[in-house]
Amino acid sequence: MVSVIDFIVQLVTSIVTLVRTFLFEVFLGVDPLTAVLFLFGGGLTTAVVLYFTYLTLGALVNQLTGLGSSARESSPNRPAQ
């Protein structure tokens, strides 16, 4: 039976091997233009994910607390006509 410590050691070792394989065999094994395009695409993807995470958290805070620019304001009572 595998213990928790053995599992964590194997997981960390596997992650290091994966990063090393990706870096030296995939990323650096191609021409520089492909590497730059890969980094640019990764940066754009990261920016979009962070932006939509920000929007989602803002909507969640607005929904739960009523804070935010789109929070409903109490309207004054209208006089009877």
mmCIF file of C-alpha atoms in Angstrom, residues 9-29:
data_model
loop_
_atom_site.group_PDB
_atom_site.id
_atom_site.type_symbol
_atom_site.label_atom_id
_atom_site.label_comp_id
_atom_site.label_asym_id
_atom_site.label_seq_id
_atom_site.Cartn_x
_atom_site.Cartn_y
_atom_site.Cartn_z
ATOM 1 C CA VAL A 9 7.041 12.456 -3.287
ATOM 2 C CA GLN A 10 5.964 10.687 -6.480
ATOM 3 C CA LEU A 11 3.657 13.595 -7.381
ATOM 4 C CA VAL A 12 6.383 16.218 -6.909
ATOM 5 C CA THR A 13 8.883 14.095 -8.838
ATOM 6 C CA SER A 14 6.381 13.678 -11.647
ATOM 7 C CA ILE A 15 5.695 17.418 -11.815
ATOM 8 C CA VAL A 16 9.423 18.219 -11.975
ATOM 9 C CA THR A 17 9.898 15.632 -14.733
ATOM 10 C CA LEU A 18 6.928 17.054 -16.646
ATOM 11 C CA VAL A 19 8.275 20.614 -16.446
ATOM 12 C CA ARG A 20 11.768 19.513 -17.467
ATOM 13 C CA THR A 21 10.427 17.492 -20.413
ATOM 14 C CA PHE A 22 8.231 20.370 -21.559
ATOM 15 C CA LEU A 23 10.997 22.947 -21.261
ATOM 16 C CA PHE A 24 13.822 21.090 -22.964
ATOM 17 C CA GLU A 25 12.005 18.874 -25.469
ATOM 18 C CA VAL A 26 8.940 20.911 -26.436
ATOM 19 C CA PHE A 27 9.550 24.602 -25.760
ATOM 20 C CA LEU A 28 13.279 24.922 -26.463
ATOM 21 C CA GLY A 29 13.244 22.245 -29.146
#
